[in-house]
PDB file of C-alpha atoms in Angstrom:
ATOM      1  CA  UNK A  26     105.945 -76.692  -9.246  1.00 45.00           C
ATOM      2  CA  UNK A  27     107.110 -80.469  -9.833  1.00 49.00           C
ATOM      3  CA  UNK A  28     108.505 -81.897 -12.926  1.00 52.00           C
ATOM      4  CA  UNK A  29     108.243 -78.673 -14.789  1.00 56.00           C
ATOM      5  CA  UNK A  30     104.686 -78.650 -14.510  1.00 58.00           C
ATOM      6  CA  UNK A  31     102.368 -75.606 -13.351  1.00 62.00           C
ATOM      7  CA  UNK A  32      99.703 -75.682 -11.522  1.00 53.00           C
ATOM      8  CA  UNK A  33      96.916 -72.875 -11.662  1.00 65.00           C
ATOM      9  CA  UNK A  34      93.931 -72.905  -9.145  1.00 75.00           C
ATOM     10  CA  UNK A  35      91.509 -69.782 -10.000  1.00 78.00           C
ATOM     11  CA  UNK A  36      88.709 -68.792  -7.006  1.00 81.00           C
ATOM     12  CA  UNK A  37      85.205 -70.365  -9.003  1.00 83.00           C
ATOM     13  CA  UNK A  38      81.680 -69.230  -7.863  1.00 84.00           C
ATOM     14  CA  UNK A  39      80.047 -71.944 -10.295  1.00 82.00           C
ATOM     15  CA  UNK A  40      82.018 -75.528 -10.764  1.00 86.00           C
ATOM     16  CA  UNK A  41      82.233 -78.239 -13.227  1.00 89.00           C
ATOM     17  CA  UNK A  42      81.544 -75.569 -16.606  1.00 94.00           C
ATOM     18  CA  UNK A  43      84.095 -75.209 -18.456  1.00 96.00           C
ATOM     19  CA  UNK A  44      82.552 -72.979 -21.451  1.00 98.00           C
ATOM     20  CA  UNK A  45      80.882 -69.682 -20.993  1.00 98.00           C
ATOM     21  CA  UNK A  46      78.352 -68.838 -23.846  1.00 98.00           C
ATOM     22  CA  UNK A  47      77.520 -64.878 -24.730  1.00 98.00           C
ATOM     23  CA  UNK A  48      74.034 -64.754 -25.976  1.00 96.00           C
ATOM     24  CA  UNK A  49      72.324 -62.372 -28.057  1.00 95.00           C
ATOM     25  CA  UNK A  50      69.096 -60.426 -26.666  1.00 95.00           C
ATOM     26  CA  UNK A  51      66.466 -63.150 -28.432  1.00 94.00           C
ATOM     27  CA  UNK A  52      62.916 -64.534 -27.462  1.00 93.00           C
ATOM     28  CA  UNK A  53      62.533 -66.609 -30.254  1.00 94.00           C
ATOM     29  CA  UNK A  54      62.214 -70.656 -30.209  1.00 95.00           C
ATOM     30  CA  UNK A  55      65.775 -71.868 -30.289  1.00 95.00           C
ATOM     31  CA  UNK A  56      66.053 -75.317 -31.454  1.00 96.00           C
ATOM     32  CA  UNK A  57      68.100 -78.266 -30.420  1.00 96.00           C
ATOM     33  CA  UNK A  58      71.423 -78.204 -32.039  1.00 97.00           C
ATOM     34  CA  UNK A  59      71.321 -74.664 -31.929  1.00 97.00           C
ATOM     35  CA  UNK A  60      73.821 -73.294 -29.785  1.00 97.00           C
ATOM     36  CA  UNK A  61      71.666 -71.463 -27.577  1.00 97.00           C
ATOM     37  CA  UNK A  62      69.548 -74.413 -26.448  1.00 97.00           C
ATOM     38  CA  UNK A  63      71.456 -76.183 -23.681  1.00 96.00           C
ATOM     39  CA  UNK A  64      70.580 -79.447 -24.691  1.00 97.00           C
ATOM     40  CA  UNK A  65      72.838 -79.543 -27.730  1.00 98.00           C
ATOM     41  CA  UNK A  66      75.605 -80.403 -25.327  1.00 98.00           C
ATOM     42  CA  UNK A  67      77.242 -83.504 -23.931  1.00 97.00           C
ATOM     43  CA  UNK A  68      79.126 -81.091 -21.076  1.00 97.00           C
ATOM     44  CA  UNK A  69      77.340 -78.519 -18.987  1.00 96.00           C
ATOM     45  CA  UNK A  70      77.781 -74.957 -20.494  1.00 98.00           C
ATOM     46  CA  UNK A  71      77.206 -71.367 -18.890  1.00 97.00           C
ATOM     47  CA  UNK A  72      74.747 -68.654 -21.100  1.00 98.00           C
ATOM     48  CA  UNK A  73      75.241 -65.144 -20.373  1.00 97.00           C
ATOM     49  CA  UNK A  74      72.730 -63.107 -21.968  1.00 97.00           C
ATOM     50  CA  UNK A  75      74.332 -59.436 -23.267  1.00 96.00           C
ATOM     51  CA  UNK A  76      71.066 -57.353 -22.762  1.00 92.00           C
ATOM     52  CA  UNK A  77      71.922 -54.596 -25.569  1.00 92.00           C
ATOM     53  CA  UNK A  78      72.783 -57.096 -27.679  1.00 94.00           C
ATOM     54  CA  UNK A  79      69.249 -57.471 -30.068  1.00 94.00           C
ATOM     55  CA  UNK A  80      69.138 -59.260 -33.777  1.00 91.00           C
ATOM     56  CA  UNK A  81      69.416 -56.068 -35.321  1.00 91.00           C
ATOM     57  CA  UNK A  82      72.276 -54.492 -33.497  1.00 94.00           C
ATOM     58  CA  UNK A  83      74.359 -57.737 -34.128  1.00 94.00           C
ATOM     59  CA  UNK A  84      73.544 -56.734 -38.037  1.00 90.00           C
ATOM     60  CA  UNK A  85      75.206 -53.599 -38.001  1.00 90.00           C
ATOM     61  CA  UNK A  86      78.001 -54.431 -35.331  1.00 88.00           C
ATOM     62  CA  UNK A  87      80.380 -52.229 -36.337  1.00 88.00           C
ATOM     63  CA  UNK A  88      78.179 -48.967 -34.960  1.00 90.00           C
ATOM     64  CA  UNK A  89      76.660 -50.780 -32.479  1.00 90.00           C
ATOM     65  CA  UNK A  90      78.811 -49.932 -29.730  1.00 92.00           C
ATOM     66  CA  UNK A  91      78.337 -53.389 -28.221  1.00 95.00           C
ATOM     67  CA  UNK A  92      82.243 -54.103 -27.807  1.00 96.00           C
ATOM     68  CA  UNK A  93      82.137 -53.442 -23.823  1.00 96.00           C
ATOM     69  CA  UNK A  94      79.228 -54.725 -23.029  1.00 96.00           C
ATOM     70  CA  UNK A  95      80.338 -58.060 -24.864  1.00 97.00           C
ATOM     71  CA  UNK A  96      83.767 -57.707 -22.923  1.00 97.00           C
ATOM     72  CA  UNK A  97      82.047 -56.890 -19.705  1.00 97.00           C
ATOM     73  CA  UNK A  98      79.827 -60.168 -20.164  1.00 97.00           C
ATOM     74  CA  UNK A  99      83.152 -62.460 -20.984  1.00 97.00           C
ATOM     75  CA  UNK A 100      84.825 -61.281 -17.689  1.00 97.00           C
ATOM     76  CA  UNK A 101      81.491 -61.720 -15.578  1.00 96.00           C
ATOM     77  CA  UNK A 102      81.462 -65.429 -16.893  1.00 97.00           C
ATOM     78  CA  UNK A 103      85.418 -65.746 -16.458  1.00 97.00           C
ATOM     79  CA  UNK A 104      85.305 -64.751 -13.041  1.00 95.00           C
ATOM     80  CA  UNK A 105      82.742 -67.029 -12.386  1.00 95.00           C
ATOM     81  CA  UNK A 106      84.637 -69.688 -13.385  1.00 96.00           C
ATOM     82  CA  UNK A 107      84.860 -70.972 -16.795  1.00 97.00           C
ATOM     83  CA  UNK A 108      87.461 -71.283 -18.802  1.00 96.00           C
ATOM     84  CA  UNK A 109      87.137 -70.280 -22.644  1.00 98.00           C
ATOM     85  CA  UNK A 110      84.630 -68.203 -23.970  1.00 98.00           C
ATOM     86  CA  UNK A 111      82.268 -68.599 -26.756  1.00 98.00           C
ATOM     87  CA  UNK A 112      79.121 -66.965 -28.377  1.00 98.00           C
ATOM     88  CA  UNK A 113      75.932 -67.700 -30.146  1.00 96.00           C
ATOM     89  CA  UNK A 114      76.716 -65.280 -33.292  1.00 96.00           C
ATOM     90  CA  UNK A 115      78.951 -65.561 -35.744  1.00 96.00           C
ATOM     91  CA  UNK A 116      79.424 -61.837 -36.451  1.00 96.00           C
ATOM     92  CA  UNK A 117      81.068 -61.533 -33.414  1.00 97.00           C
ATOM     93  CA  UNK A 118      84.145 -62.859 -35.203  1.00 97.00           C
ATOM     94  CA  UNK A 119      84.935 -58.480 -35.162  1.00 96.00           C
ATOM     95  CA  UNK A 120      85.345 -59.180 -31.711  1.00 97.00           C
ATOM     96  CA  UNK A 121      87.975 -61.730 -31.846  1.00 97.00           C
ATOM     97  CA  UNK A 122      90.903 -59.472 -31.101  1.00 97.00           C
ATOM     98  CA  UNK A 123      89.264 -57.524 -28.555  1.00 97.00           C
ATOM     99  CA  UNK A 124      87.447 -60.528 -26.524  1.00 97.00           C
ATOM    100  CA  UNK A 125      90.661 -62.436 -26.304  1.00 97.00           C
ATOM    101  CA  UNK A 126      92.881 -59.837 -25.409  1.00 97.00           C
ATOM    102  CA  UNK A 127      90.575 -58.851 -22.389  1.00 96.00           C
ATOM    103  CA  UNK A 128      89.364 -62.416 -21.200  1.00 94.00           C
ATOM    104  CA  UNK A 129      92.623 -63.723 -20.345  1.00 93.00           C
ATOM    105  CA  UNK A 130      91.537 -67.358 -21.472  1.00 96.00           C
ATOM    106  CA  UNK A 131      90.771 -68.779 -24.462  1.00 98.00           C
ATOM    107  CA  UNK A 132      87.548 -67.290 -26.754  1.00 98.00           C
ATOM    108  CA  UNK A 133      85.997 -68.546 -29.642  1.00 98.00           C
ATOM    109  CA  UNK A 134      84.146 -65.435 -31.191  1.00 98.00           C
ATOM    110  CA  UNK A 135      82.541 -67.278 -34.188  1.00 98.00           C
ATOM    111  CA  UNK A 136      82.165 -70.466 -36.218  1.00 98.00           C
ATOM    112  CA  UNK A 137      84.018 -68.556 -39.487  1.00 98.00           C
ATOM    113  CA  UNK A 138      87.247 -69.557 -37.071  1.00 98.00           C
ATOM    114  CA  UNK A 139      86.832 -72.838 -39.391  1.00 98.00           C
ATOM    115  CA  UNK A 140      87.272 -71.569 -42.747  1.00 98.00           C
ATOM    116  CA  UNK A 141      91.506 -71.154 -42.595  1.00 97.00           C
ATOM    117  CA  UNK A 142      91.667 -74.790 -40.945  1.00 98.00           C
ATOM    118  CA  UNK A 143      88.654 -76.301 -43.244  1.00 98.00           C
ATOM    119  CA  UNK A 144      90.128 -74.588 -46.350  1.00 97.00           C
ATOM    120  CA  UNK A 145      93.279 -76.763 -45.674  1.00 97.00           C
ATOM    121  CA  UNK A 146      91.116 -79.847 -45.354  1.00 97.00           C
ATOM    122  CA  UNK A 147      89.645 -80.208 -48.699  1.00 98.00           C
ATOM    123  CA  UNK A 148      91.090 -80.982 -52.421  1.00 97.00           C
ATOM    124  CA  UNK A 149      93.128 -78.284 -54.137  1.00 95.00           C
ATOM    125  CA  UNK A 150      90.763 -76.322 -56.523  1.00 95.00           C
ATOM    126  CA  UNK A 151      88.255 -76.407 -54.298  1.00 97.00           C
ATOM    127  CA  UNK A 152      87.313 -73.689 -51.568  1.00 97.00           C
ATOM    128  CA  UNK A 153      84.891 -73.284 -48.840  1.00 98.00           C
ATOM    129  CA  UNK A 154      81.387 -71.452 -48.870  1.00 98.00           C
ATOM    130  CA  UNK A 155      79.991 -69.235 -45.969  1.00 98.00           C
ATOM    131  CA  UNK A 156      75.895 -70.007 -45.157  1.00 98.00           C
ATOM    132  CA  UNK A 157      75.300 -66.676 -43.433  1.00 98.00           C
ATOM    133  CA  UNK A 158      71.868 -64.785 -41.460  1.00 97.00           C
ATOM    134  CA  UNK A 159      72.568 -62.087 -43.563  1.00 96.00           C
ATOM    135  CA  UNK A 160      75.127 -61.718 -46.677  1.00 96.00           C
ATOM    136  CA  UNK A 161      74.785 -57.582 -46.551  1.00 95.00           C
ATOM    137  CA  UNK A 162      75.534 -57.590 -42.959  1.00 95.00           C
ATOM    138  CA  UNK A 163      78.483 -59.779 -43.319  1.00 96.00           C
ATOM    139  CA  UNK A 164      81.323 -57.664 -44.379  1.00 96.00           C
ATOM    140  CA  UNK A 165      84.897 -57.821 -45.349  1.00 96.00           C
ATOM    141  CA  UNK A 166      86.523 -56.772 -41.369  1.00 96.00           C
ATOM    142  CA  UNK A 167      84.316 -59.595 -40.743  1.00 97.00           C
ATOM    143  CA  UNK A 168      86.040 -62.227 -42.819  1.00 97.00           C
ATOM    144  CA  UNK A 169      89.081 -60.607 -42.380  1.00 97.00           C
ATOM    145  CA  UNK A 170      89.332 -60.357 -38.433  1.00 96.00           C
ATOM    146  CA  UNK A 171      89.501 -63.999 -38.047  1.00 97.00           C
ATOM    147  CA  UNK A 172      91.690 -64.812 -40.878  1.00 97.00           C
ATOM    148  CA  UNK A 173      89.160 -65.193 -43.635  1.00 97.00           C
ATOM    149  CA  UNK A 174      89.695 -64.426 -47.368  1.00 96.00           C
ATOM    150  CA  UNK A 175      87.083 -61.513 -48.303  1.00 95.00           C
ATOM    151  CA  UNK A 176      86.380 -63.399 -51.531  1.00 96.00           C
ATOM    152  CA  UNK A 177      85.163 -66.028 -49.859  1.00 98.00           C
ATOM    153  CA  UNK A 178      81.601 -67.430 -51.281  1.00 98.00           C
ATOM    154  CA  UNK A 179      78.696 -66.747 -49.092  1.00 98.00           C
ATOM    155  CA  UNK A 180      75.173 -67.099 -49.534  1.00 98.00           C
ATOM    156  CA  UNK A 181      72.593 -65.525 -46.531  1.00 98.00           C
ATOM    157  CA  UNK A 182      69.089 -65.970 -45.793  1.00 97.00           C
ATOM    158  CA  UNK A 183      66.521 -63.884 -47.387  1.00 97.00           C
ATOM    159  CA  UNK A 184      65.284 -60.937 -45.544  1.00 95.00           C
ATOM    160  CA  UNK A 185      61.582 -61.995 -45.838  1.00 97.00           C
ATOM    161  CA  UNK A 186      62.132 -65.781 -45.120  1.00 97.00           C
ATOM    162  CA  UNK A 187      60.820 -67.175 -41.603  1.00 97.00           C
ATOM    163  CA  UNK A 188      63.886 -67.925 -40.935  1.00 96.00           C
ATOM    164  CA  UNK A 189      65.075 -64.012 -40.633  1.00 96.00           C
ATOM    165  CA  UNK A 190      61.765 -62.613 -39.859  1.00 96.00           C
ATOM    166  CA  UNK A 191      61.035 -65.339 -37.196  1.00 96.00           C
ATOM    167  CA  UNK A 192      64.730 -64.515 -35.311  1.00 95.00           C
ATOM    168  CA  UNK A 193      64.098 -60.647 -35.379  1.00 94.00           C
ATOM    169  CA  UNK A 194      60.538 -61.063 -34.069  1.00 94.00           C
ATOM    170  CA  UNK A 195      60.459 -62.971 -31.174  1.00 94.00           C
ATOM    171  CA  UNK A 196      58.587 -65.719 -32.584  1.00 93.00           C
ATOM    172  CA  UNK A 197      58.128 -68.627 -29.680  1.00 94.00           C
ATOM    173  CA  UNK A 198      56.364 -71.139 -32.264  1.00 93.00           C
ATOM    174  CA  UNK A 199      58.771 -73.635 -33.438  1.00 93.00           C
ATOM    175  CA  UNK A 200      59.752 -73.200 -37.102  1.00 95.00           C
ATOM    176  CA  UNK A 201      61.490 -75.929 -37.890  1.00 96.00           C
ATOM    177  CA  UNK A 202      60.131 -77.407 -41.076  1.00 97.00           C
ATOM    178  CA  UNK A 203      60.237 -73.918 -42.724  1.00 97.00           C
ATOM    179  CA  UNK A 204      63.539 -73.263 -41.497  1.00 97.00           C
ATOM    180  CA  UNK A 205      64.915 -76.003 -42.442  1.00 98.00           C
ATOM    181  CA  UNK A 206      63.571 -75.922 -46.086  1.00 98.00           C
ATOM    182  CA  UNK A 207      65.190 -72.456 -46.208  1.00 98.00           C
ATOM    183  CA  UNK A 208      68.723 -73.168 -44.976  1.00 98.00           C
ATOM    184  CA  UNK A 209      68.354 -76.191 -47.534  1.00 98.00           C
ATOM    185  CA  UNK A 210      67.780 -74.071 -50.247  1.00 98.00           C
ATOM    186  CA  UNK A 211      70.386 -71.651 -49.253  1.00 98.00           C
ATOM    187  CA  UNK A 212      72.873 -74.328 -49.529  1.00 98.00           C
ATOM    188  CA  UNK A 213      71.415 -74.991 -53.071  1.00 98.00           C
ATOM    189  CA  UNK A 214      71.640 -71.124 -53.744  1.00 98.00           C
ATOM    190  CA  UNK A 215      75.774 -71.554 -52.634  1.00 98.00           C
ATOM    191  CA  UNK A 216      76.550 -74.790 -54.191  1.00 98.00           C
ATOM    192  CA  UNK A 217      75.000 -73.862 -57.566  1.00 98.00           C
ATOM    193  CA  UNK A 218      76.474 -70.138 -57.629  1.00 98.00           C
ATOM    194  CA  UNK A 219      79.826 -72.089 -56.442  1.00 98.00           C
ATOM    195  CA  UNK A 220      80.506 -75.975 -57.870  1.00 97.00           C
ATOM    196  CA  UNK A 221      83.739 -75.688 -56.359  1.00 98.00           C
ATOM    197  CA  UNK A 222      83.058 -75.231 -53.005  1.00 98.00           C
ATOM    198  CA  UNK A 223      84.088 -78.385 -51.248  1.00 98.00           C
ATOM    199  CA  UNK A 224      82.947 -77.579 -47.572  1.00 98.00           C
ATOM    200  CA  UNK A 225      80.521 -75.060 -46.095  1.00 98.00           C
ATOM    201  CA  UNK A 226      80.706 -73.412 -42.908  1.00 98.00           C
ATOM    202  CA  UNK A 227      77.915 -71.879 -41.692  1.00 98.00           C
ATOM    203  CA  UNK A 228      78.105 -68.519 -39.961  1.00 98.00           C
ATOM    204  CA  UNK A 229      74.963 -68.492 -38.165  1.00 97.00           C
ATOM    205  CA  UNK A 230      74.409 -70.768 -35.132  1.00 95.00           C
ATOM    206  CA  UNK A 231      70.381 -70.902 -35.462  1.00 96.00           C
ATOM    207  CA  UNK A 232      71.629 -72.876 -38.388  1.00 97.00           C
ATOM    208  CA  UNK A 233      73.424 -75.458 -36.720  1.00 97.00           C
ATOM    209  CA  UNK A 234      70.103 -78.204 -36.398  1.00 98.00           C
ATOM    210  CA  UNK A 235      70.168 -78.358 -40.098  1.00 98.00           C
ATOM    211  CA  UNK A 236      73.572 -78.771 -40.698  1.00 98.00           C
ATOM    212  CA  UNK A 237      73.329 -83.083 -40.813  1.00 98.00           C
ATOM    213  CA  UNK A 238      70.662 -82.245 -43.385  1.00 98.00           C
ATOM    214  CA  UNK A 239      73.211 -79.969 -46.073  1.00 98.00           C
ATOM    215  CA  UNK A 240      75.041 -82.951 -45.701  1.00 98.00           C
ATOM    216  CA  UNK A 241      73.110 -85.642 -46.486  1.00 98.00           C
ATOM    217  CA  UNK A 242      71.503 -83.572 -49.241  1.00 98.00           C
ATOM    218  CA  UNK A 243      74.082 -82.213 -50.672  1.00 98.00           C
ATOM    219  CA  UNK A 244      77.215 -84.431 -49.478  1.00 98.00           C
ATOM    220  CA  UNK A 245      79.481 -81.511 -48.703  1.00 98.00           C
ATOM    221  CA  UNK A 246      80.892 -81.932 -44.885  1.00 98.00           C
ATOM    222  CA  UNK A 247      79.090 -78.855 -42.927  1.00 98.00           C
ATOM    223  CA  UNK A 248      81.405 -77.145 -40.315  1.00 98.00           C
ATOM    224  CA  UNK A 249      79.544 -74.979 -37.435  1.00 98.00           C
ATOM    225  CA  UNK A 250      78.827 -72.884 -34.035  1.00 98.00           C
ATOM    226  CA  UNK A 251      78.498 -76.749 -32.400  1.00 98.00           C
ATOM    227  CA  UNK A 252      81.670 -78.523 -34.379  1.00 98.00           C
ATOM    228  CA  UNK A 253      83.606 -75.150 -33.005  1.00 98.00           C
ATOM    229  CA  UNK A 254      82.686 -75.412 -29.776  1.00 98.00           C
ATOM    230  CA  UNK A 255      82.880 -79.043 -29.169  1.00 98.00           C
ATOM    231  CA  UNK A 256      86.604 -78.604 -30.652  1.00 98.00           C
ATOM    232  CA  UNK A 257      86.921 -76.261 -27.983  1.00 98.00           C
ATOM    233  CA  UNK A 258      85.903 -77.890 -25.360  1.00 98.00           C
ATOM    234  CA  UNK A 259      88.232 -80.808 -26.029  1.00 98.00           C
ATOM    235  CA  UNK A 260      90.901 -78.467 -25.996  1.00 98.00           C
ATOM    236  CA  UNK A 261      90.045 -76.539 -22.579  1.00 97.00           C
ATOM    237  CA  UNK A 262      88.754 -80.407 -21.065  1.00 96.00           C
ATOM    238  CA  UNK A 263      90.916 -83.438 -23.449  1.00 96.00           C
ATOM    239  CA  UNK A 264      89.377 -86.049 -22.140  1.00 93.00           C
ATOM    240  CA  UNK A 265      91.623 -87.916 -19.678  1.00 93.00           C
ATOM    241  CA  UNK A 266      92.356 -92.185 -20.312  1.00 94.00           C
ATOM    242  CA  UNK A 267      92.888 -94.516 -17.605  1.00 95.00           C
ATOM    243  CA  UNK A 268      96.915 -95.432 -17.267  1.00 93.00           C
ATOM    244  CA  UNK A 269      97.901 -98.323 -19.322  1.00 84.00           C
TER     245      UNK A 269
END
């Protein structure tokens, strides 16, 4: 030690990653800007696939009895070598507690992190709206495990819609015109039920390729799995400036 400073050095198997991604069980076509297709980033990232961990398990979390295998998953990454830990579901957000307290760096369960910090962003009177997969599978523990008020707006995705039905199948065709006409009209569904929501976070990180297009539709700022995890990452990696 030197200056007051503290140096930590942690054996790596893989190098140069400094986020580790948990991934649910899916076969479906992600999309860029999702954050399960790896070329949404501007830094290398590590997936870690949880196998148990299927569309409609992650919709009923609570009962699932996922919790170890998720915690199991974290470690494997963290001992490979990265250094904050972050998923591709926002319904892990039940997880917070848990994940942190047994990763022993940083994690980043779920893009509803955002809705304290965004809340405090925007104008007095107004509040923010949660875009979800599913509004009946996103509860109150939830909202409330990461800090979230359960009265909170949210609007989900239709259980019929491609955008659902396409997730839970499988489907490898790429859906992105219907998709994104869905999540569009979602927004619509939220803003309308809602004038005074100000910002919109969106819980699902499938949704995250549409988000630029809420916001020039609808000209509310969109907050997301990506805008979490790239504040993350600037946090676990600041970017360093060459000495004046």
């Amino acid at each position: 030690m030197e200056g007051g400073s503290r140096v930590v050095r942690r054996k790596k198997t893989f190098h140069g990653v400094t986020v580790g991604i948990l991934m649910v069980k899916t076969g479906f076509c992600r999309l860029p800007g999702d954050v399960g297709h790896a070329g949404t980033w501007d830094f290398p990232v590590q997936y870690r696939v949880v196998e148990g961990a299927t569309p409609d398990k992650m919709m009923a979390l609570e009962s699932s009895g996922l919790l170890d295998d998720f915690k199991a998953a974290a470690r494997d990454l963290v001992d490979g070598g990265v250094d904050g830990i972050a998923t591709t579901c926002g319904f892990l957000a039940l997880y917070q507690r848990e994940l942190a307290a047994a990763c022993g760096v940083p994690v980043a369960s779920s893009s509803l992190l955002q809705v304290p910090m965004v809340e405090r962003l925007i104008a007095p009177g107004k509040r923010v709206g949660i875009l979800t997969f599913s509004q009946e599978s996103l509860h109150a523990s939830h909202l409330e495990a990461v800090g979230v008020d359960a009265g909170t707006p949210v609007e989900g995705m239709p259980a019929d819609s491609v955008f659902v039905t396409a997730i839970k199948s499988g489907d490898v065709a790429s859906r992105y015109g219907e998709m994104r006409a869905e999540v569009l009209e979602a927004a619509d569904r939220l803003l309308r039920s809602h004038p005074d929501v100000g910002a919109i976070v969106s819980e699902c990180a499938n949704m995250t390729p549409f988000s630029a297009d809420i916001v020039e539709r609808f000209g509310v700022p969109v907050f997301d799995g990506v805008s979490l995890i790239n504040w993350f990452h600037a946090g676990l990696r600041p970017r360093r400036y060459p000495a004046a």
